[in-house]
Amino acid sequence: GGFDNSPLAPLNGNGLSKVVDALFETGLQSAMDESDRWTPVRDTEKILSKRSKMDPDDIEQPIGNWPNAANGTDVLVWSAQCAHDGHGSQYPMVKARGLVPTSALKLVELLLDSNRVKSYNKMSLGRTDEHCFFTKGVDSTDICPTTGIQGELKIVHSKSQPPVIRKPVELHLLLHARRLHSEGEAAKYITIGRSVWETAEGTAKAVDSSAT
């Protein structure tokens, strides 16, 4: 049968790989988008303005060879409105960049490991894996013949306690990571999360502490 193009798609049959590939394409496009629809926050605007007046040899290394790359201890942040319609498109998007002193693979493995969430998220009350789909692994560029998915895929349930919020915030996420195809370059990866706490009507389940 054909693929359901509604805002919500079933996570079974051939719909699963199509949903995951669509998440991958959308996430990659947003991460690589350098258009002026992204508005920098004030601190980011100051950092980039100051850098534009500097001699390239005076800029602290390492720094990526792409526009608006992060360097040193700077954290760059932008916001934008979603470029397309669909469930959740009314909420603003946030893009952030910074340097983490580790390899790309080790960072992705850390983000996928639910047992280590508290090591980098001090607000976390824990995260559990509810379902892990059979795949070839995050470091493989092969497509799994069973699920049709490249990389790793799982559904996780997490709780966190942000400041000034009385009740813990719960998240139900479809978490996906894969290695990007790159000829003759260092390995690159992308990690994507999407709320899966919606009902069949596209609304959040009636749980006071849930979030999408």
CSV table of C-alpha atoms in Angstrom, one decimal, residues 16-17 20-21 133-136 142-153 176 178:
chain,number,residue,atom,x,y,z
A,16,LEU,CA,8.9,2.9,9.9
A,17,SER,CA,11.9,3.4,7.6
A,20,VAL,CA,13.0,7.7,10.1
A,21,ASP,CA,14.4,8.8,6.7
A,133,PHE,CA,14.6,-1.6,16.9
A,134,PHE,CA,16.9,-4.2,15.2
A,135,THR,CA,19.5,-2.3,13.2
A,136,LYS,CA,23.1,-2.6,11.9
A,142,ASP,CA,24.5,-0.4,5.6
A,143,ILE,CA,20.7,-0.7,5.5
A,144,CYS,CA,19.2,-3.2,7.9
A,145,PRO,CA,17.3,-5.8,5.8
A,146,THR,CA,14.8,-6.3,8.6
A,147,THR,CA,13.8,-2.7,9.3
A,148,GLY,CA,15.1,-0.8,6.3
A,149,ILE,CA,16.9,1.6,8.6
A,150,GLN,CA,20.5,2.8,8.6
A,151,GLY,CA,22.0,3.5,12.1
A,152,GLU,CA,20.3,3.0,15.4
A,153,LEU,CA,16.7,3.6,16.5
A,176,HIS,CA,17.7,8.0,15.9
A,178,ARG,CA,23.3,7.4,11.9
